[in-house]
Short mmCIF file of C-alpha atoms in Angstrom, two decimals:
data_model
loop_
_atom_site.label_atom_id
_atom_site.label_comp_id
_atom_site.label_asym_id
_atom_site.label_seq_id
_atom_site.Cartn_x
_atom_site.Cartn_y
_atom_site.Cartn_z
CA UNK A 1 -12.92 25.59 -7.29
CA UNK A 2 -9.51 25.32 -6.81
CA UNK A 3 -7.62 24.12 -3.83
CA UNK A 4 -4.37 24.93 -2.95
CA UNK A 5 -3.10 22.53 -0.05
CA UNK A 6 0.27 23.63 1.95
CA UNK A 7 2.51 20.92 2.34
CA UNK A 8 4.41 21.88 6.23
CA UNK A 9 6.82 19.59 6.76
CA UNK A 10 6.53 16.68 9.65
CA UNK A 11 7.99 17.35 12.97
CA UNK A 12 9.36 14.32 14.52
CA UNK A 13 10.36 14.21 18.06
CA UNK A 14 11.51 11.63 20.38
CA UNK A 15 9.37 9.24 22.25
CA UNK A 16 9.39 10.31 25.80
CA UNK A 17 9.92 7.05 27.87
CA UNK A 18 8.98 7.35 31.80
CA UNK A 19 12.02 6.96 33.46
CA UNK A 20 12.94 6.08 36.60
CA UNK A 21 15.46 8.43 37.35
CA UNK A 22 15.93 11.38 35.58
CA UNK A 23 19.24 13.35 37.30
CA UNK A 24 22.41 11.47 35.91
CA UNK A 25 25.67 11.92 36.73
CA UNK A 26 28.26 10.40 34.21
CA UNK A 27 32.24 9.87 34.45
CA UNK A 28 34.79 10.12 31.79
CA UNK A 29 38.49 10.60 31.09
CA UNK A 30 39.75 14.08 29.62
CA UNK A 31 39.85 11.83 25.83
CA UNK A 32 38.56 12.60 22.40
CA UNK A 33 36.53 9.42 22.63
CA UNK A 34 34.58 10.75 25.17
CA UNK A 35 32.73 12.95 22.29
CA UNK A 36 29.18 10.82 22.39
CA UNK A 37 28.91 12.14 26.08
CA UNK A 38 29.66 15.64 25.36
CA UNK A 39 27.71 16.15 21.88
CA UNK A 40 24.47 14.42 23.89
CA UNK A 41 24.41 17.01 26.39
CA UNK A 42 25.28 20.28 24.04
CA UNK A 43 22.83 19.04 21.82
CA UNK A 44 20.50 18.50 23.94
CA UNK A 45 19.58 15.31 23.19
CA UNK A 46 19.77 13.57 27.04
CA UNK A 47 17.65 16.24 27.69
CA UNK A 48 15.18 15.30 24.55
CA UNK A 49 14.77 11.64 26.39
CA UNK A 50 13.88 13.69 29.86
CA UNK A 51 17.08 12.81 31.07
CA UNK A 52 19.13 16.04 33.26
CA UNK A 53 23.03 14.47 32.92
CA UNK A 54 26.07 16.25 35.09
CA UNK A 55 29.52 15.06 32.88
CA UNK A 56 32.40 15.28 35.42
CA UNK A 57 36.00 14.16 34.51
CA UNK A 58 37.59 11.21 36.06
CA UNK A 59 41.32 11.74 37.58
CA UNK A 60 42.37 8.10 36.16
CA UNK A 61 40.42 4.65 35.29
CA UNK A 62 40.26 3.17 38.81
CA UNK A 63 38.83 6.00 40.56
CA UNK A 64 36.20 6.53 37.53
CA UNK A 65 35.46 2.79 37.81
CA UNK A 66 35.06 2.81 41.12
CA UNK A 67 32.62 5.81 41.41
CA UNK A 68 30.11 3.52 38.98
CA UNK A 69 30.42 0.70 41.49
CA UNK A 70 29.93 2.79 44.76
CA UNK A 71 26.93 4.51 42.74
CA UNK A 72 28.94 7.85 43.06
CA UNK A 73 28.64 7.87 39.37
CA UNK A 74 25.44 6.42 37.48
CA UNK A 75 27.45 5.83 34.70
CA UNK A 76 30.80 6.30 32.74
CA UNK A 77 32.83 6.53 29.57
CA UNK A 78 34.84 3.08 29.88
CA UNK A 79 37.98 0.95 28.77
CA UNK A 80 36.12 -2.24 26.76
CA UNK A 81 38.23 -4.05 29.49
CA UNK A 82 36.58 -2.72 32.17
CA UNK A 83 33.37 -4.22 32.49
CA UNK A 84 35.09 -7.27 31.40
CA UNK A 85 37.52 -7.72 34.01
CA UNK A 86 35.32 -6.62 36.78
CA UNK A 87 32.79 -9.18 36.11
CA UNK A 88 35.21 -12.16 36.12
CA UNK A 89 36.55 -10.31 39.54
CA UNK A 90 40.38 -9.32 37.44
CA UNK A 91 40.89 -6.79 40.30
CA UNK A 92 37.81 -5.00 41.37
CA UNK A 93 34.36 -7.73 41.70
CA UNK A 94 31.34 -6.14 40.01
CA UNK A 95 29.02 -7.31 37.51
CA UNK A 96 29.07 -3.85 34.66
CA UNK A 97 27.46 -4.37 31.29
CA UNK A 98 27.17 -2.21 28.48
CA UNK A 99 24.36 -1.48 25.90
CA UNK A 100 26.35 1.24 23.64
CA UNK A 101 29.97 0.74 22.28
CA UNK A 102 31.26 4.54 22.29
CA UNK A 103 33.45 4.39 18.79
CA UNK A 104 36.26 2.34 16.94
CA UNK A 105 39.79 3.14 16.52
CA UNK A 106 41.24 6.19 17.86
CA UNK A 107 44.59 4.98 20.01
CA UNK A 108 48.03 4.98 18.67
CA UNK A 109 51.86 4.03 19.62
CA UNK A 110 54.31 7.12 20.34
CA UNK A 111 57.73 6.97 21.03
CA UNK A 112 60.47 9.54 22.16
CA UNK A 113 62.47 11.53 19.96
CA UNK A 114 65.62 9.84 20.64
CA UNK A 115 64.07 6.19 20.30
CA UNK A 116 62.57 7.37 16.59
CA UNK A 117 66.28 8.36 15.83
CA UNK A 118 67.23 5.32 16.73
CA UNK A 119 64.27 3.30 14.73
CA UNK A 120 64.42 5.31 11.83
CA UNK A 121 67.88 3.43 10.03
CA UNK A 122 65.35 0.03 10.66
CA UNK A 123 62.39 1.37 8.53
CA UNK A 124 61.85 1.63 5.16
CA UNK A 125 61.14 4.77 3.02
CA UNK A 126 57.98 5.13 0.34
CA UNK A 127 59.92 7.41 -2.68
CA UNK A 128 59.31 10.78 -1.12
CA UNK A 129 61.65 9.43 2.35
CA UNK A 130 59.11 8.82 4.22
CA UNK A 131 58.64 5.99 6.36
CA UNK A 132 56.62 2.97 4.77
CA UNK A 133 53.33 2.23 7.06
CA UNK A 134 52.46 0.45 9.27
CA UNK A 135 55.49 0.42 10.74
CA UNK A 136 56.38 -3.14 12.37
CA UNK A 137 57.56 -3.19 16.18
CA UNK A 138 60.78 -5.28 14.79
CA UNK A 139 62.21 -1.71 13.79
CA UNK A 140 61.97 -1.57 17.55
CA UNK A 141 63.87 -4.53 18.93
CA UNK A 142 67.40 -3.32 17.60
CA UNK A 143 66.73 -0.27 19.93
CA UNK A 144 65.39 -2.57 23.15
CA UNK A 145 69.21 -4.44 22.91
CA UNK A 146 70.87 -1.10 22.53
CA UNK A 147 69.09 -0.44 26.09
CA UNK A 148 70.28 -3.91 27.53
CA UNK A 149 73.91 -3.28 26.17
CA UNK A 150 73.50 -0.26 28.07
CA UNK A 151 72.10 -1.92 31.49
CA UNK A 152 68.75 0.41 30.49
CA UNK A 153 65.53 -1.22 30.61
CA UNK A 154 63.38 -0.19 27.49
CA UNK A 155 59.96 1.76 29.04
CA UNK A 156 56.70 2.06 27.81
CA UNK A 157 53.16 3.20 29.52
CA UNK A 158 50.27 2.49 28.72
CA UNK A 159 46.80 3.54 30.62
CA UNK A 160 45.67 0.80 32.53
CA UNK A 161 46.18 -3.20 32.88
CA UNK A 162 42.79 -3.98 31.34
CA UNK A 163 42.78 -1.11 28.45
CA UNK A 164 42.21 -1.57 25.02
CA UNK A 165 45.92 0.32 25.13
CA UNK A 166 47.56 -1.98 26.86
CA UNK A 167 46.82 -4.75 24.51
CA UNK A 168 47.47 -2.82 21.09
CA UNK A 169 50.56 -2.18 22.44
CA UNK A 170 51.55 -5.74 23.22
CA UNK A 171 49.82 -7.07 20.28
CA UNK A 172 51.85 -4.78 18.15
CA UNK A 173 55.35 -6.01 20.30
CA UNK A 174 54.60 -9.47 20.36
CA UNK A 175 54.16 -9.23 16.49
CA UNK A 176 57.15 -7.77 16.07
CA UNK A 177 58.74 -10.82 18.12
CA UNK A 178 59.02 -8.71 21.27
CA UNK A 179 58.06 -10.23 24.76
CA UNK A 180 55.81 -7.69 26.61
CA UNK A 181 55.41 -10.05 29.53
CA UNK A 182 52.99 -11.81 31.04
CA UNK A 183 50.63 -11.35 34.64
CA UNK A 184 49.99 -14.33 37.47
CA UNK A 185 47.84 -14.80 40.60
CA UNK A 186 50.88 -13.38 42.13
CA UNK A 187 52.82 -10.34 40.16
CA UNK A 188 50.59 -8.57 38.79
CA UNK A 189 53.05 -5.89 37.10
CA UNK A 190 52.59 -7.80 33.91
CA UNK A 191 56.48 -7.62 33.53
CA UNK A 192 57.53 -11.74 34.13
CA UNK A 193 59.88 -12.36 31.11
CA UNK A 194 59.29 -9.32 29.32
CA UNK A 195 61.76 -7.61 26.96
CA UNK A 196 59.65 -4.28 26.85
CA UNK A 197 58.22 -3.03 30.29
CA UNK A 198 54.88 -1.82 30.72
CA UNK A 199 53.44 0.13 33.08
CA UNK A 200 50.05 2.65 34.17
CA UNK A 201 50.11 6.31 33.12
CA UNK A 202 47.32 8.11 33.44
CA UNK A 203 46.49 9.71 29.54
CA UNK A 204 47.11 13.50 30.08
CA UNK A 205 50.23 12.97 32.18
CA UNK A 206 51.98 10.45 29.12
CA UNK A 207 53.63 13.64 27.39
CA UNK A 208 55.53 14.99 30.08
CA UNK A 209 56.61 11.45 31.68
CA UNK A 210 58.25 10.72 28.40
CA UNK A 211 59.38 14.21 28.35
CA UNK A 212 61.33 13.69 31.54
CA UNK A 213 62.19 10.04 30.41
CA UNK A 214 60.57 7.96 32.52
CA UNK A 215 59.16 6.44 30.00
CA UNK A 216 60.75 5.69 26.14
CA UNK A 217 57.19 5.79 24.75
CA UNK A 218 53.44 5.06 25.55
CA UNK A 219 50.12 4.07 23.84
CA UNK A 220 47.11 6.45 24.48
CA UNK A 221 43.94 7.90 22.63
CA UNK A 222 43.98 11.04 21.07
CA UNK A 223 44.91 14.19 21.83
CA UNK A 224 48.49 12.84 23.82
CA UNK A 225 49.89 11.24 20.67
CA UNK A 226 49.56 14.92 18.53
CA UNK A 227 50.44 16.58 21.78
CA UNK A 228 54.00 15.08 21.42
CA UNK A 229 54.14 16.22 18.03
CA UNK A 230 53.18 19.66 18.74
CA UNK A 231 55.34 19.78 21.39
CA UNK A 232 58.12 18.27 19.47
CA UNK A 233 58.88 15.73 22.14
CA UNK A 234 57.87 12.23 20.33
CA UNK A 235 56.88 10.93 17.33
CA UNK A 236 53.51 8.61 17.17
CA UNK A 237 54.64 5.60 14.98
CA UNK A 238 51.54 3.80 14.38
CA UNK A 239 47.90 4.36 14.58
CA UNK A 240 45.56 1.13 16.07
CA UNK A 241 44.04 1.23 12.65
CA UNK A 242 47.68 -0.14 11.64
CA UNK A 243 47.28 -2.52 14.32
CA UNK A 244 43.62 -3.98 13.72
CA UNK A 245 41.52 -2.03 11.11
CA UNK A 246 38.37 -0.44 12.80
CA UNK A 247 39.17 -2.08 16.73
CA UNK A 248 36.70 -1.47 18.82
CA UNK A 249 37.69 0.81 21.77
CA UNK A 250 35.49 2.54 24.47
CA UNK A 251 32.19 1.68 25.91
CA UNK A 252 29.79 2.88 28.07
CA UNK A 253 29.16 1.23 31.34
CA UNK A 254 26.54 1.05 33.97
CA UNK A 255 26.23 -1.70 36.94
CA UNK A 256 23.91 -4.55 36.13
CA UNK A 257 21.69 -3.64 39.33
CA UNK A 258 21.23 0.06 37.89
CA UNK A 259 20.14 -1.62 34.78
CA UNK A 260 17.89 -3.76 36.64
CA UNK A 261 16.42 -0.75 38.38
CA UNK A 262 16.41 1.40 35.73
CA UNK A 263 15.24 -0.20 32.43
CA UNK A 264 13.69 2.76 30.42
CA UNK A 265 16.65 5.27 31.76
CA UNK A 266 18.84 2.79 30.02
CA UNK A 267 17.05 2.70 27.17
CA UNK A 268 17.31 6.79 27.23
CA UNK A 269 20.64 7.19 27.70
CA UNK A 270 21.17 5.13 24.80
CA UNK A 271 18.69 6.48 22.55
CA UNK A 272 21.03 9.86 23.09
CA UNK A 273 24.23 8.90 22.96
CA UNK A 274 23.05 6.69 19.35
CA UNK A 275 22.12 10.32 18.50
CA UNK A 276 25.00 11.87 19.34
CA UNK A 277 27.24 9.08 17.35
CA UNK A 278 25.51 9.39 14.24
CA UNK A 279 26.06 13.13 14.57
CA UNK A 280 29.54 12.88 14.87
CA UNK A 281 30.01 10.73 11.36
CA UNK A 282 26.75 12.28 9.50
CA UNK A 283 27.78 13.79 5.79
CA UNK A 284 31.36 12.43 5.95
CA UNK A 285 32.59 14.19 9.78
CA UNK A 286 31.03 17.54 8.57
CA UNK A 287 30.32 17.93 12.05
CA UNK A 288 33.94 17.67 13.23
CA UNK A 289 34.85 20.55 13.44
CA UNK A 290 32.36 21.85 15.92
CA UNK A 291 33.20 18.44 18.19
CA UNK A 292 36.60 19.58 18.27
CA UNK A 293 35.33 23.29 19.46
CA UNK A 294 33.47 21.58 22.08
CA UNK A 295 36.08 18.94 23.17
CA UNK A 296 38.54 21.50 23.66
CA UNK A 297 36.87 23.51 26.54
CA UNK A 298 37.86 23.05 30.02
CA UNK A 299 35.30 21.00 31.08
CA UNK A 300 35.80 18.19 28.48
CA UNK A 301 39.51 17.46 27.26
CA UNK A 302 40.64 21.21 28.08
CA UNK A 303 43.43 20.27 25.31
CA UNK A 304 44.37 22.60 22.36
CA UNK A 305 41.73 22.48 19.33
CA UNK A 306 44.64 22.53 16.82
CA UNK A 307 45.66 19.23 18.65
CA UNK A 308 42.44 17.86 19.06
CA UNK A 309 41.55 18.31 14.56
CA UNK A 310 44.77 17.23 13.87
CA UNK A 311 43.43 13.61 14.19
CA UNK A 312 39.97 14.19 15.04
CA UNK A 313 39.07 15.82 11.26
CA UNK A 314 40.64 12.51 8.91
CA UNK A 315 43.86 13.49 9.06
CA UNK A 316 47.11 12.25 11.55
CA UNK A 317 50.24 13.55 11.39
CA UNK A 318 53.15 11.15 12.72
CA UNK A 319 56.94 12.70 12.69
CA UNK A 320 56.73 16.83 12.35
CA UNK A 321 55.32 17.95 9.45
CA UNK A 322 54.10 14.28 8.50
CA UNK A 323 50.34 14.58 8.12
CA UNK A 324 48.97 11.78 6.01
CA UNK A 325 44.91 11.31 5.17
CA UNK A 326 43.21 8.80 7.73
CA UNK A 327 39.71 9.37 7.65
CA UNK A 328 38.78 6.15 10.35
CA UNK A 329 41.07 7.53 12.38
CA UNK A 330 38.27 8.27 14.87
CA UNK A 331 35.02 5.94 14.55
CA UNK A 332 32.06 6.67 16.20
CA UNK A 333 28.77 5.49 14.24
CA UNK A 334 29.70 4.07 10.69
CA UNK A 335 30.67 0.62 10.30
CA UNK A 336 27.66 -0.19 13.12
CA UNK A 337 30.07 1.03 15.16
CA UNK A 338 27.73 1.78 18.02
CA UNK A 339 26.71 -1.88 18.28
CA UNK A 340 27.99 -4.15 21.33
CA UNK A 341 29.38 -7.03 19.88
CA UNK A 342 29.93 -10.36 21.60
CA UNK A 343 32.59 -10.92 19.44
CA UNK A 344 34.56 -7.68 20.81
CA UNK A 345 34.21 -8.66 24.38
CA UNK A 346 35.72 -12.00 23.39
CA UNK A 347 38.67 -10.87 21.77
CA UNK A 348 39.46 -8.59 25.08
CA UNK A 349 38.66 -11.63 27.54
CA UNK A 350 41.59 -13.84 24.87
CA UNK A 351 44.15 -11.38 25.41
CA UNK A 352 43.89 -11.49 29.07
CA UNK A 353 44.12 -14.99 28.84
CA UNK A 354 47.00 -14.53 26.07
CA UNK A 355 49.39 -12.61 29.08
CA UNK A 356 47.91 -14.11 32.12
CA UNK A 357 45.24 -11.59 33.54
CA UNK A 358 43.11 -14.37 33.20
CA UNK A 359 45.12 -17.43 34.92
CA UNK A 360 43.99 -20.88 33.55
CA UNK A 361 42.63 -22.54 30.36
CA UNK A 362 38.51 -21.51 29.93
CA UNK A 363 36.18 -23.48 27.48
CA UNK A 364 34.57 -21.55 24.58
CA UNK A 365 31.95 -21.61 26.08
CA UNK A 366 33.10 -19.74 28.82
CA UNK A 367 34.08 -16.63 26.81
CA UNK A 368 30.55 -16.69 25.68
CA UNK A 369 28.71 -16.38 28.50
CA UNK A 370 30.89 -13.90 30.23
CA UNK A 371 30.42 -11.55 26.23
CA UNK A 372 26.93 -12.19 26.65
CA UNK A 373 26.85 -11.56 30.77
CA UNK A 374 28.36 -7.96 29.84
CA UNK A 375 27.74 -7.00 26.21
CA UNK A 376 23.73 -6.28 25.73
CA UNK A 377 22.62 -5.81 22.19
CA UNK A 378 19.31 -6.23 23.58
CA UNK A 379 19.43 -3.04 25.31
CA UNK A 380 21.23 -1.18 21.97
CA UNK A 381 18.54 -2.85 19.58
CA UNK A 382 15.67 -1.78 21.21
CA UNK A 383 16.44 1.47 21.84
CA UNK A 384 17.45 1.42 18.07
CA UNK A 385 14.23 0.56 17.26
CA UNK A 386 12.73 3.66 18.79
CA UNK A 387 14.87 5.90 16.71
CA UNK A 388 14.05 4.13 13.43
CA UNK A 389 10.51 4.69 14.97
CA UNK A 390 10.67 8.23 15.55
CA UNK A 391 12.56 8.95 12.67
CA UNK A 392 15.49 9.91 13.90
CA UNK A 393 17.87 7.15 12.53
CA UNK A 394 17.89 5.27 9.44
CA UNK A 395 16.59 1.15 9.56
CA UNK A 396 19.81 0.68 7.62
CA UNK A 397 22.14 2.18 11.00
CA UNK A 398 21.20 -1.04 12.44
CA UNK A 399 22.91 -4.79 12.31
CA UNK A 400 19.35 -6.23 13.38
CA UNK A 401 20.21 -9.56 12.00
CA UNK A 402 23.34 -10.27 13.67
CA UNK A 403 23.81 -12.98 16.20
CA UNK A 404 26.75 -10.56 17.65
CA UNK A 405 29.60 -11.87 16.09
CA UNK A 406 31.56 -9.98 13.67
CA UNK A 407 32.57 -11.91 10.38
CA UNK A 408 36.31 -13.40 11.33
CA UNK A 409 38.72 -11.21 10.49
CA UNK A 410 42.74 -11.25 9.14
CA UNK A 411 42.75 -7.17 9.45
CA UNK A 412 45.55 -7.26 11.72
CA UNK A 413 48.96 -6.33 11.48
CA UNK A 414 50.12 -10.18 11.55
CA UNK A 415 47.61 -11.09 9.32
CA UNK A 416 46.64 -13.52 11.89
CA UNK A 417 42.94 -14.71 11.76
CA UNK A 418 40.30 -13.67 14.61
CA UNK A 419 37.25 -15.52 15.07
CA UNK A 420 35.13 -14.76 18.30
CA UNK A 421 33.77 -18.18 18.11
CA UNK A 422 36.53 -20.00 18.44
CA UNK A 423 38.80 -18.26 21.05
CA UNK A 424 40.50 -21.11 21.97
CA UNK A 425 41.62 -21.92 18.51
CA UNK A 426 42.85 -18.23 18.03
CA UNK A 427 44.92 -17.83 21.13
CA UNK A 428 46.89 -20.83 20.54
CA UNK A 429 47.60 -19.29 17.12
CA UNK A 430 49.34 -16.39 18.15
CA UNK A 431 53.25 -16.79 18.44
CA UNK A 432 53.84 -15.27 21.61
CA UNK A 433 51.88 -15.76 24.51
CA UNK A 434 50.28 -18.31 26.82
CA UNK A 435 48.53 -21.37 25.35
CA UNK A 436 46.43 -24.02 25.90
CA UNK A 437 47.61 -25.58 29.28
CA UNK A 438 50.50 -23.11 29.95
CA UNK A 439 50.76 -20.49 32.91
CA UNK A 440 52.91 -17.37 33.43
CA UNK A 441 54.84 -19.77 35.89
CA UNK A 442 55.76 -21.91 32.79
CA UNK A 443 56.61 -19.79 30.50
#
């Protein structure tokens, strides 16, 4: 007798952890970045871990940051700095960690029209006349002593004193031999001997400051750099790719104490949002597309979706017409970007030492503890583990034998070396900038 057997194919669905709260309410900043939050809840997958998640936008950094302290929010889309600096007590005291790095990449540098015209006889051209990339901040510093011939102080914003943002843009500067100045106990503008001055602009508002010339330029995540292009106000003249090849950027934070309280709703909400991630890169960004149709609604960046693919789909366009391939323009689960290294944290906490946010000379040692006090691969790994588990990621997704250091690095506009391990070592390296022993107050 013969038997015919039916093959049906094997439904896997997520493990359903008991968690200890299961209505969410999460922060986040009208920015492209923000994407793991959104795709988690269209797709449903908070709602696959037993998780019912409210997204609500954030007017700026500090208020967002502040509703995860108060407990207003359970949770938020956040600077890399943030956590950081409130742990050591850099303004706001409050001990945030992360489990979940949200992507890499996705910032760039954009400067008005009239500054561009004024950069563009300081570049050089590729054979077609157009500008060679990366383009070095020295093309700037002709146009900075125009401004000081002219009693003009050259202005730039960025989003907020302990952003990823802020220090692209004065890593890219100070590599181009321009001062962005330096923080103490007691100014805290971050302007003492600068050349350039920074200040805070809140991301959605950057277009139209620099329209009315406030500011001469500003660094910002996507859409506001292609906003200026479409609006034909600015020209974005390098991407943080440029700057550091595959930087880590945003994270997603939670107060220790709701960690504490709430281990297995941690481990949900990162279970989703490792979901959402890999959906976002899956089959080379075929999914891109749709995450620009949903981060253009209202509720999420509310921003045009012509804007939001221009950089969002592998492409960025710099000056009008412009548009050149750059496929890791926006990172989000390739390159293990998910993971929360120790090594990331450490290169933030070295560039607040670098201009002063943090004060005084710290051992290695220190810088380690504080990565590891914040950072939690722990968290990330074992929520990983369900996935592989369940079938929903791949064993390979996973760095499972890292000890949360990236390999040092030279990707960097300067070509100068970055090794987490040795922080010391690599902020006395760096040309400009306070070093071993020094203080704003000596500089």
């Amino acid at each position: 007798m013969l038997v015919a057997w039916l093959i049906l194919p094997v439904s896997v669905h997520a493990e359903m952890l008991d968690v200890e709260k299961d209505e969410l309410k999460f922060g986040f900043i009208k920015l492209t970045d923000m994407a793991p939050l959104a795709i988690a809840y269209e797709k449903g997958y908070f709602e696959d871990e037993g998780l019912y998640v409210t997204l609500e936008p954030q007017a700026n950094w500090k208020v967002l940051l502040d509703g995860v302290i108060t407990g207003s929010l359970d949770g938020a889309h956040m600077l890399a700095g943030q956590p950081l600096a409130a742990t050591i007590g850099y303004g706001t005291k409050a001990h945030i960690v992360t489990p979940f790095s949200m992507d890499l990449n996705g910032n760039a540098i954009t400067v008005s029209n009239v500054v561009w015209e004024m950069m563009k006889p300081n570049l050089a051209m590729d054979a077609d006349g157009r500008p060679q990339h990366p383009i070095s901040a020295a093309a700037l510093l002709p146009v900075i002593d125009s401004f000081a011939d002219e009693g003009r102080p050259f202005n730039m914003g960025m989003v907020f004193p302990v952003s990823t943002h802020n220090y692209e843009l004065r890593y890219w500067l100070a590599a181009g031999g321009i001062n962005p100045g330096f923080y103490s106990p007691d100014d805290v503008s971050g302007q003492i001997g600068a050349k350039a001055y920074l200040s805070v602009t809140p991301p959605p508002q950057m277009p139209s400051t620099m329209e009315a010339g406030t500011i001469d330029g500003y660094a910002v995540g996507e859409p506001w750099n292609q906003a200026a292009v479409f609006k034909q106000i600015g020209v974005p003249v390098i991407t943080d790719y440029e700057i550091w090849k595959n930087n880590p950027e945003k994270v997603f934070g939670l107060t220790a104490e709701f960690v504490e309280a709430n281990p297995n709703t941690t481990l949900a909400i990162t279970k989703a949002l490792i979901r959402a991630a890999q959906w976002l890169d899956e089959n080379d960004n075929a999914n891109r597309l749709e995450a620009v149709d949903i981060l253009s609604r209202s509720e999420y960046v509310g921003a045009d979706a012509e804007v939001i693919a221009n950089s969002m789909t592998g492409t960025f366009e710099y000056e009008a017409g412009d548009k050149r391939d750059v496929p890791d323009f926006n990172v989000f689960y390739r390159y293990f970007a998910t993971y929360p290294y120790y090594s990331d944290a450490v290169w933030y906490l070295t560039q607040m030492r670098r201009w002063g946010q943090i004060a005084e000379d710290k051992p290695d040692g220190w810088y380690a503890e504080v990565a590891t006090s914040v950072y939690r691969p722990d968290i990330y790994l074992q929520a990983a583990r369900m996935l592989v588990d369940e079938g929903m990621i791949a064993e390979s997704d996973i760095p499972w034998d890292s000890d949360g250091y990236r390999a040092a690095t030279a990707e960097f506009i300067d070509g100068i070396a970055y090794d987490g391990r040795t922080p010391n070592a690599y902020i006395d390296s760096l040309p400009i900038g306070l070093k071993t022993g020094e203080t704003a107050a000596s500089k």
